[in-house]
Tab-separated table of C-alpha atoms in Angstrom:
chain	number	residue	atom	x	y	z
F	1	UNK	CA	77.314	-53.765	-52.383
F	2	UNK	CA	74.327	-52.047	-51.271
F	3	UNK	CA	71.486	-49.452	-49.875
F	4	UNK	CA	69.848	-50.025	-46.235
F	5	UNK	CA	68.233	-47.650	-44.527
F	6	UNK	CA	68.199	-47.809	-41.240
F	7	UNK	CA	65.813	-46.352	-38.129
F	8	UNK	CA	66.839	-43.589	-36.928
F	9	UNK	CA	66.815	-42.891	-32.985
F	10	UNK	CA	65.474	-38.994	-33.156
F	11	UNK	CA	63.014	-38.268	-36.235
F	12	UNK	CA	63.453	-33.975	-36.240
F	13	UNK	CA	60.385	-32.769	-35.746
F	14	UNK	CA	60.994	-29.908	-37.940
F	15	UNK	CA	61.208	-32.089	-40.866
F	16	UNK	CA	58.854	-33.462	-40.241
F	17	UNK	CA	56.159	-30.421	-40.065
F	18	UNK	CA	58.278	-29.526	-43.586
F	19	UNK	CA	56.847	-32.752	-44.973
F	20	UNK	CA	54.317	-32.077	-46.981
F	21	UNK	CA	55.622	-28.486	-47.729
F	22	UNK	CA	59.140	-30.398	-49.271
F	23	UNK	CA	57.557	-32.582	-51.583
F	24	UNK	CA	54.365	-30.126	-52.804
F	25	UNK	CA	58.304	-28.046	-53.977
F	26	UNK	CA	59.466	-31.606	-55.299
F	27	UNK	CA	56.447	-31.875	-57.288
F	28	UNK	CA	55.946	-28.836	-58.742
F	29	UNK	CA	60.251	-28.831	-59.257
F	30	UNK	CA	59.598	-32.516	-61.496
F	31	UNK	CA	56.061	-30.980	-63.223
F	32	UNK	CA	57.593	-27.868	-64.944
F	33	UNK	CA	61.003	-30.918	-66.003
F	34	UNK	CA	57.099	-33.270	-66.992
F	35	UNK	CA	55.842	-29.527	-69.637
F	36	UNK	CA	59.646	-29.324	-70.484
F	37	UNK	CA	59.159	-32.459	-72.125
F	38	UNK	CA	56.335	-32.681	-73.647
F	39	UNK	CA	57.842	-29.841	-75.225
F	40	UNK	CA	55.837	-26.909	-73.463
F	41	UNK	CA	57.015	-24.378	-71.275
F	42	UNK	CA	56.835	-25.270	-67.406
F	43	UNK	CA	56.279	-20.938	-66.814
F	44	UNK	CA	53.298	-21.023	-68.600
F	45	UNK	CA	52.606	-24.749	-68.096
F	46	UNK	CA	52.673	-23.995	-63.583
F	47	UNK	CA	51.140	-21.079	-63.961
F	48	UNK	CA	48.279	-22.331	-65.634
F	49	UNK	CA	48.190	-24.947	-63.256
F	50	UNK	CA	49.393	-23.991	-60.221
F	51	UNK	CA	47.831	-20.645	-60.378
F	52	UNK	CA	45.699	-19.693	-63.284
F	53	UNK	CA	42.485	-21.621	-61.175
F	54	UNK	CA	43.014	-18.581	-57.727
F	55	UNK	CA	42.485	-15.600	-59.644
F	56	UNK	CA	38.594	-15.433	-60.660
F	57	UNK	CA	35.662	-16.020	-57.596
F	58	UNK	CA	34.136	-18.282	-59.649
F	59	UNK	CA	37.378	-20.643	-59.697
F	60	UNK	CA	37.486	-20.974	-56.575
F	61	UNK	CA	34.255	-21.647	-55.771
F	62	UNK	CA	35.302	-24.398	-58.189
F	63	UNK	CA	38.110	-25.371	-55.884
F	64	UNK	CA	35.803	-25.729	-52.933
F	65	UNK	CA	33.580	-28.263	-54.758
F	66	UNK	CA	36.721	-30.197	-55.326
F	67	UNK	CA	37.828	-30.223	-51.800
F	68	UNK	CA	34.761	-31.235	-50.070
F	69	UNK	CA	34.641	-34.614	-51.427
F	70	UNK	CA	38.289	-35.087	-50.844
F	71	UNK	CA	37.804	-33.631	-47.152
F	72	UNK	CA	35.406	-35.246	-45.682
F	73	UNK	CA	37.301	-39.364	-47.216
F	74	UNK	CA	40.620	-37.825	-46.050
F	75	UNK	CA	39.306	-37.524	-42.496
F	76	UNK	CA	37.346	-40.861	-42.436
F	77	UNK	CA	40.725	-42.266	-43.823
F	78	UNK	CA	43.023	-40.880	-41.079
F	79	UNK	CA	40.760	-42.535	-38.367
F	80	UNK	CA	41.239	-45.988	-40.717
F	81	UNK	CA	45.447	-45.026	-40.736
F	82	UNK	CA	45.854	-44.041	-36.989
F	83	UNK	CA	44.482	-47.337	-36.148
F	84	UNK	CA	46.689	-49.409	-38.685
F	85	UNK	CA	43.785	-50.144	-40.775
F	86	UNK	CA	44.512	-50.134	-44.606
F	87	UNK	CA	41.110	-48.657	-46.135
F	88	UNK	CA	42.017	-48.400	-50.140
F	89	UNK	CA	37.832	-48.841	-50.751
F	90	UNK	CA	36.635	-45.316	-49.891
F	91	UNK	CA	35.385	-45.143	-53.962
F	92	UNK	CA	33.294	-47.851	-53.274
F	93	UNK	CA	31.492	-46.053	-49.898
F	94	UNK	CA	30.939	-42.807	-51.420
F	95	UNK	CA	29.244	-45.069	-54.936
F	96	UNK	CA	26.848	-47.094	-52.621
F	97	UNK	CA	26.592	-43.913	-49.992
F	98	UNK	CA	25.331	-42.275	-53.039
F	99	UNK	CA	23.045	-44.633	-53.901
F	100	UNK	CA	21.298	-45.221	-51.153
F	101	UNK	CA	20.823	-41.696	-50.782
F	102	UNK	CA	19.851	-40.864	-54.143
F	103	UNK	CA	16.653	-43.443	-53.065
F	104	UNK	CA	15.240	-41.058	-51.266
F	105	UNK	CA	14.214	-38.436	-54.470
F	106	UNK	CA	13.751	-41.381	-56.248
F	107	UNK	CA	11.237	-43.623	-54.386
F	108	UNK	CA	9.497	-41.294	-52.984
F	109	UNK	CA	9.162	-38.429	-55.212
F	110	UNK	CA	6.564	-36.961	-54.034
F	111	UNK	CA	8.451	-36.529	-51.071
F	112	UNK	CA	9.025	-32.657	-51.774
F	113	UNK	CA	9.750	-30.824	-47.958
F	114	UNK	CA	12.835	-30.227	-45.701
F	115	UNK	CA	12.907	-33.072	-44.497
F	116	UNK	CA	14.140	-34.823	-48.096
F	117	UNK	CA	17.933	-33.471	-47.549
F	118	UNK	CA	18.645	-34.699	-43.899
F	119	UNK	CA	17.361	-37.633	-45.180
F	120	UNK	CA	19.301	-38.989	-47.995
F	121	UNK	CA	22.480	-37.437	-46.207
F	122	UNK	CA	22.039	-39.354	-43.142
F	123	UNK	CA	20.975	-42.596	-45.602
F	124	UNK	CA	24.074	-41.916	-47.991
F	125	UNK	CA	25.658	-42.414	-44.584
F	126	UNK	CA	24.516	-45.418	-43.518
F	127	UNK	CA	24.886	-46.232	-47.153
F	128	UNK	CA	28.635	-46.027	-46.831
F	129	UNK	CA	28.772	-47.107	-43.536
F	130	UNK	CA	27.434	-50.109	-44.384
F	131	UNK	CA	29.823	-51.098	-46.859
F	132	UNK	CA	32.498	-50.077	-45.140
F	133	UNK	CA	31.806	-52.449	-42.115
F	134	UNK	CA	31.977	-55.703	-44.821
F	135	UNK	CA	36.230	-55.365	-45.084
F	136	UNK	CA	36.627	-54.623	-41.339
F	137	UNK	CA	33.881	-57.410	-39.915
F	138	UNK	CA	35.714	-60.228	-42.773
F	139	UNK	CA	39.212	-58.955	-40.643
F	140	UNK	CA	37.992	-58.546	-36.808
F	141	UNK	CA	36.295	-62.074	-37.812
F	142	UNK	CA	38.025	-64.021	-39.792
F	143	UNK	CA	41.728	-62.120	-39.907
F	144	UNK	CA	41.307	-61.935	-43.830
F	145	UNK	CA	43.609	-58.981	-45.576
F	146	UNK	CA	41.561	-55.273	-45.872
F	147	UNK	CA	43.601	-53.391	-48.619
F	148	UNK	CA	42.243	-56.560	-50.952
F	149	UNK	CA	38.927	-57.003	-49.836
F	150	UNK	CA	37.721	-52.688	-49.657
F	151	UNK	CA	40.216	-52.409	-53.306
F	152	UNK	CA	37.811	-54.922	-54.475
F	153	UNK	CA	35.031	-53.432	-53.059
F	154	UNK	CA	35.635	-50.581	-55.417
F	155	UNK	CA	34.452	-52.250	-58.084
F	156	UNK	CA	31.093	-53.913	-56.834
F	157	UNK	CA	29.637	-50.931	-56.609
F	158	UNK	CA	30.290	-49.412	-59.357
F	159	UNK	CA	29.461	-52.148	-60.989
F	160	UNK	CA	25.963	-51.307	-58.610
F	161	UNK	CA	25.190	-48.657	-60.082
F	162	UNK	CA	26.466	-48.728	-63.734
F	163	UNK	CA	23.796	-51.245	-63.804
F	164	UNK	CA	21.494	-49.163	-61.744
F	165	UNK	CA	21.738	-45.746	-63.927
F	166	UNK	CA	21.401	-48.392	-66.715
F	167	UNK	CA	17.926	-50.146	-65.800
F	168	UNK	CA	15.533	-49.476	-62.427
F	169	UNK	CA	16.772	-45.829	-62.261
F	170	UNK	CA	17.034	-44.921	-65.514
F	171	UNK	CA	14.824	-41.954	-66.867
F	172	UNK	CA	12.542	-42.679	-69.495
F	173	UNK	CA	12.335	-38.453	-70.873
F	174	UNK	CA	17.195	-38.906	-71.212
F	175	UNK	CA	16.452	-40.450	-74.525
F	176	UNK	CA	19.894	-43.058	-74.677
F	177	UNK	CA	21.726	-41.006	-71.801
F	178	UNK	CA	22.456	-43.852	-68.831
F	179	UNK	CA	21.074	-41.739	-65.654
F	180	UNK	CA	19.028	-41.279	-62.950
F	181	UNK	CA	16.503	-38.311	-63.441
F	182	UNK	CA	16.979	-35.728	-61.518
F	183	UNK	CA	16.251	-34.484	-57.753
F	184	UNK	CA	14.306	-32.051	-57.303
F	185	UNK	CA	14.875	-28.414	-55.808
F	186	UNK	CA	14.040	-30.437	-52.381
F	187	UNK	CA	17.190	-32.799	-52.946
F	188	UNK	CA	19.300	-30.243	-54.164
F	189	UNK	CA	22.928	-28.947	-51.937
F	190	UNK	CA	22.279	-25.086	-51.632
F	191	UNK	CA	25.035	-23.269	-52.765
F	192	UNK	CA	26.769	-21.128	-50.027
F	193	UNK	CA	26.233	-17.825	-52.642
F	194	UNK	CA	24.700	-17.915	-55.353
F	195	UNK	CA	25.846	-14.643	-57.079
F	196	UNK	CA	29.674	-16.196	-57.661
F	197	UNK	CA	29.674	-19.270	-58.194
F	198	UNK	CA	28.243	-23.407	-57.415
F	199	UNK	CA	30.056	-24.173	-54.418
F	200	UNK	CA	27.571	-25.239	-51.709
F	201	UNK	CA	27.139	-26.644	-47.919
F	202	UNK	CA	29.579	-30.144	-48.190
F	203	UNK	CA	32.150	-27.287	-47.619
F	204	UNK	CA	30.791	-26.625	-44.870
F	205	UNK	CA	30.206	-30.273	-43.927
F	206	UNK	CA	34.040	-30.824	-44.465
F	207	UNK	CA	35.242	-28.740	-42.493
F	208	UNK	CA	32.954	-29.509	-39.612
F	209	UNK	CA	33.601	-33.100	-40.221
F	210	UNK	CA	37.416	-31.857	-39.719
F	211	UNK	CA	36.873	-30.146	-36.236
F	212	UNK	CA	34.990	-33.005	-34.886
F	213	UNK	CA	36.944	-36.523	-35.614
F	214	UNK	CA	39.819	-33.870	-33.716
F	215	UNK	CA	38.657	-33.085	-30.944
F	216	UNK	CA	37.480	-37.783	-31.405
F	217	UNK	CA	40.437	-37.998	-31.459
F	218	UNK	CA	42.765	-35.866	-29.635
F	219	UNK	CA	40.443	-35.333	-27.146
F	220	UNK	CA	38.689	-38.553	-26.148
F	221	UNK	CA	39.357	-42.741	-24.751
F	222	UNK	CA	38.269	-43.299	-27.901
F	223	UNK	CA	40.416	-41.460	-30.039
F	224	UNK	CA	43.590	-42.412	-27.907
F	225	UNK	CA	42.478	-46.264	-28.004
F	226	UNK	CA	42.800	-45.330	-31.742
F	227	UNK	CA	45.846	-44.465	-31.043
F	228	UNK	CA	47.315	-46.637	-28.778
F	229	UNK	CA	45.951	-50.380	-30.995
F	230	UNK	CA	47.256	-48.454	-34.140
F	231	UNK	CA	50.826	-47.959	-33.096
F	232	UNK	CA	51.015	-51.274	-30.642
F	233	UNK	CA	48.364	-53.549	-30.412
F	234	UNK	CA	50.159	-55.388	-27.823
F	235	UNK	CA	49.962	-52.351	-24.603
F	236	UNK	CA	46.327	-52.107	-26.110
F	237	UNK	CA	45.679	-55.025	-25.003
F	238	UNK	CA	47.463	-54.472	-22.312
F	239	UNK	CA	45.432	-51.197	-21.580
F	240	UNK	CA	41.840	-53.469	-22.058
F	241	UNK	CA	41.293	-52.481	-25.522
F	242	UNK	CA	39.204	-55.142	-28.201
F	243	UNK	CA	41.585	-54.298	-31.454
F	244	UNK	CA	38.931	-56.504	-33.089
F	245	UNK	CA	35.627	-53.759	-31.769
F	246	UNK	CA	38.203	-50.443	-32.858
F	247	UNK	CA	38.351	-51.952	-36.026
F	248	UNK	CA	34.770	-51.858	-36.276
F	249	UNK	CA	34.379	-48.741	-35.605
F	250	UNK	CA	37.055	-47.144	-37.875
F	251	UNK	CA	35.319	-48.196	-40.992
F	252	UNK	CA	32.650	-47.457	-39.659
F	253	UNK	CA	33.397	-43.549	-39.902
F	254	UNK	CA	35.637	-43.847	-42.525
F	255	UNK	CA	32.685	-44.941	-45.168
F	256	UNK	CA	30.440	-43.106	-43.794
F	257	UNK	CA	32.322	-40.364	-44.043
F	258	UNK	CA	32.837	-41.447	-47.458
F	259	UNK	CA	29.233	-42.259	-47.995
F	260	UNK	CA	28.447	-38.881	-46.286
F	261	UNK	CA	30.747	-37.106	-49.502
F	262	UNK	CA	28.983	-39.356	-51.938
F	263	UNK	CA	25.812	-38.472	-51.573
F	264	UNK	CA	26.928	-34.552	-51.206
F	265	UNK	CA	28.543	-35.476	-54.385
F	266	UNK	CA	25.506	-36.114	-56.551
F	267	UNK	CA	22.945	-34.209	-54.574
F	268	UNK	CA	25.194	-31.421	-55.776
F	269	UNK	CA	28.172	-30.679	-58.053
F	270	UNK	CA	25.935	-33.155	-60.183
F	271	UNK	CA	22.196	-32.782	-59.286
F	272	UNK	CA	21.010	-36.163	-60.392
F	273	UNK	CA	22.820	-39.888	-60.089
F	274	UNK	CA	24.980	-41.197	-63.130
F	275	UNK	CA	27.477	-43.548	-63.891
F	276	UNK	CA	30.379	-41.335	-63.668
F	277	UNK	CA	30.149	-39.243	-60.158
F	278	UNK	CA	33.861	-39.441	-59.316
F	279	UNK	CA	36.692	-38.352	-61.172
F	280	UNK	CA	38.855	-40.832	-58.464
F	281	UNK	CA	37.751	-38.829	-54.782
F	282	UNK	CA	38.599	-42.163	-53.389
F	283	UNK	CA	41.498	-42.844	-54.457
F	284	UNK	CA	42.708	-39.340	-53.496
F	285	UNK	CA	41.608	-38.935	-50.529
F	286	UNK	CA	44.917	-41.023	-49.821
F	287	UNK	CA	47.270	-38.620	-50.517
F	288	UNK	CA	44.920	-35.887	-48.804
F	289	UNK	CA	45.197	-37.941	-45.935
F	290	UNK	CA	49.282	-38.620	-45.947
F	291	UNK	CA	49.486	-34.360	-46.893
F	292	UNK	CA	47.551	-33.377	-43.738
F	293	UNK	CA	50.044	-35.681	-41.196
F	294	UNK	CA	46.661	-37.832	-40.588
F	295	UNK	CA	45.875	-35.148	-38.962
F	296	UNK	CA	41.740	-34.008	-39.603
F	297	UNK	CA	42.809	-29.650	-39.406
F	298	UNK	CA	46.107	-30.386	-41.214
F	299	UNK	CA	43.858	-32.633	-43.764
F	300	UNK	CA	41.280	-30.075	-44.327
F	301	UNK	CA	45.129	-27.953	-45.907
F	302	UNK	CA	46.097	-30.773	-47.966
F	303	UNK	CA	42.080	-31.176	-48.968
F	304	UNK	CA	42.802	-27.607	-50.850
F	305	UNK	CA	46.226	-27.765	-52.248
F	306	UNK	CA	44.911	-31.705	-53.880
F	307	UNK	CA	41.638	-30.065	-54.721
F	308	UNK	CA	43.588	-27.288	-55.970
F	309	UNK	CA	45.732	-30.488	-59.190
F	310	UNK	CA	42.555	-31.645	-60.351
F	311	UNK	CA	40.983	-28.367	-60.695
F	312	UNK	CA	44.699	-26.325	-62.910
F	313	UNK	CA	44.972	-30.183	-64.544
F	314	UNK	CA	41.940	-28.603	-66.327
F	315	UNK	CA	42.864	-25.586	-67.350
F	316	UNK	CA	45.887	-26.417	-68.636
F	317	UNK	CA	44.609	-28.970	-71.056
F	318	UNK	CA	42.572	-26.580	-71.837
F	319	UNK	CA	45.647	-23.255	-72.268
F	320	UNK	CA	48.959	-25.850	-72.478
F	321	UNK	CA	46.632	-28.645	-74.032
F	322	UNK	CA	48.275	-31.583	-72.196
F	323	UNK	CA	46.360	-34.623	-71.732
F	324	UNK	CA	44.110	-35.792	-68.408
F	325	UNK	CA	47.056	-37.420	-67.581
F	326	UNK	CA	49.461	-36.024	-66.661
F	327	UNK	CA	46.419	-34.945	-63.878
F	328	UNK	CA	47.571	-38.537	-62.694
F	329	UNK	CA	51.003	-38.004	-62.254
F	330	UNK	CA	50.778	-34.682	-60.790
F	331	UNK	CA	48.771	-36.924	-57.992
F	332	UNK	CA	50.613	-39.161	-57.823
F	333	UNK	CA	54.188	-37.314	-57.564
F	334	UNK	CA	52.927	-35.613	-54.838
F	335	UNK	CA	52.290	-38.966	-52.290
F	336	UNK	CA	55.300	-40.129	-53.980
F	337	UNK	CA	57.166	-37.797	-52.849
F	338	UNK	CA	55.250	-37.075	-49.691
F	339	UNK	CA	56.156	-41.553	-48.556
F	340	UNK	CA	59.476	-40.173	-49.706
F	341	UNK	CA	60.557	-37.338	-46.801
F	342	UNK	CA	59.030	-39.806	-44.457
F	343	UNK	CA	60.655	-42.109	-45.206
F	344	UNK	CA	63.503	-40.645	-45.142
F	345	UNK	CA	62.719	-38.886	-42.081
F	346	UNK	CA	62.724	-41.832	-39.692
F	347	UNK	CA	65.045	-44.526	-41.769
F	348	UNK	CA	69.035	-43.279	-42.949
F	349	UNK	CA	69.813	-44.211	-45.223
F	350	UNK	CA	73.374	-46.425	-45.592
F	351	UNK	CA	75.772	-48.191	-47.972
F	352	UNK	CA	76.758	-50.916	-46.959
F	353	UNK	CA	80.013	-52.689	-48.991
F	354	UNK	CA	80.088	-56.326	-49.196
F	355	UNK	CA	81.980	-58.535	-46.827
F	356	UNK	CA	85.427	-59.273	-48.090
F	357	UNK	CA	85.646	-63.486	-49.865
F	358	UNK	CA	87.486	-65.157	-46.801
F	359	UNK	CA	91.086	-66.547	-48.143
F	360	UNK	CA	91.643	-69.890	-50.441
F	361	UNK	CA	93.307	-72.230	-48.235
F	362	UNK	CA	96.928	-73.337	-49.738
F	363	UNK	CA	97.139	-75.569	-52.613
F	364	UNK	CA	99.965	-78.542	-50.172
F	365	UNK	CA	103.089	-78.248	-51.586
F	366	UNK	CA	104.714	-81.839	-52.796
F	367	UNK	CA	107.368	-81.631	-49.964
F	368	UNK	CA	103.948	-81.523	-47.784
F	369	UNK	CA	102.895	-84.424	-49.750
F	370	UNK	CA	105.930	-86.658	-48.858
F	371	UNK	CA	106.047	-85.574	-45.261
F	372	UNK	CA	102.441	-86.938	-44.415
F	373	UNK	CA	102.942	-89.811	-46.648
F	374	UNK	CA	105.470	-90.514	-44.642
F	375	UNK	CA	105.292	-89.017	-40.794
C-alpha cells in the first residue's frame, strides 16, 4: 500500500489565496507545541514571538530594518523562480554587493560629498549582478546546475569577505577585532525618522523595487517572456523567446537586488564591513518569495512577516530563554507548511492498494500425469 500524488484538474482559487495564511496558522500551532515541549508556556512564548515586537515604536523601526533586505532579495528571486531558474546563491550576491559597494569609501576616504552614497549603491548592485552572472552564464552556455553553482559561490563570497576584513581592509585602530574602518557620514544611508528609531531608506528602496519589478512582470513584454519561458520553454521558443537570454536576465536582476540589499545593510544598520553581515537573509528570502506567491507586492507583506520571526526570536531569547535555533525552526516550519499547502492545492493524495497476487498454478494430480503419460 502506498500514497500517490495525483494532479488535480482544477486548483481552488480560494485555497490558493489562503495558502500563506494557512501556512502561518499551522506554523503558530506547531510553534506552540514546540514551546510546550521545551517546558515553556506556549501563550507567553507566542506573545513574545509575534505580539511583543509590534507594541513599541522603536521595535517597528527594527522590523523595517530587517524586512528591507528580505524584500529586496526576495523580489529579485521571484524573477528567477518565475523563469524556472533556481538561484540559491543570493546570500553570496548579497555579500559581494556589500564588498564592492564598500570599496568606494574605503579606497577614497577623502571623497566626502553627496555623490558617495549613490555610487556605493550602484556599485553594490553591479557587484551582486556580476556574481550572479557566473551561474547564469554557466547554465546558459554549458547547461550546468544553477542550484549547485550559485550555492557554492555563497561560500566563496563569505571567504573573500573574511579575508578582506582580516587582511587588506582591516581597521588598524580596531585593535584585534577583524573589521573594516567605519564609514564616514556621507557613506551612511540616512534614517527616515531619527527621533523615534533607526529605520533607514533601505525599506523605501525595497518597496520601490517591488513596485518596479511587479510592473515589469505584469505589464511588459519582458515580464511575459520570463513567465512563458518559466512555464513552458517549448512555447517560449515558438514565440521567439530565447531561454538563454532569459536565464541571464533573471539572474542579473536577482543579483543586482541582492547586491543592493548587501550594500544597504552595511552602509545602514551596520556602518562598516565585518565578518558577519547577514543572519542568513539570502536563504530566508527564499521563504519570503514563496510566502508572497512570487508576486513582488505579496513579497512586501511576506517580508515583514519573516522579519517578525527574526525580531520575535530575539525577544523570545531574552524573555523566556529559548535558543537562537528556535528562530530557524520557525522559519523552516513556515517554508515547510507553505510548500505542503501548495502541494495539496495542486495535487490530491491517493491511497494505492497493491494488486492481488496471481493465483499459483494447480499442481498436477497423479491421474492427469497418467493421462498425459499414456495419451
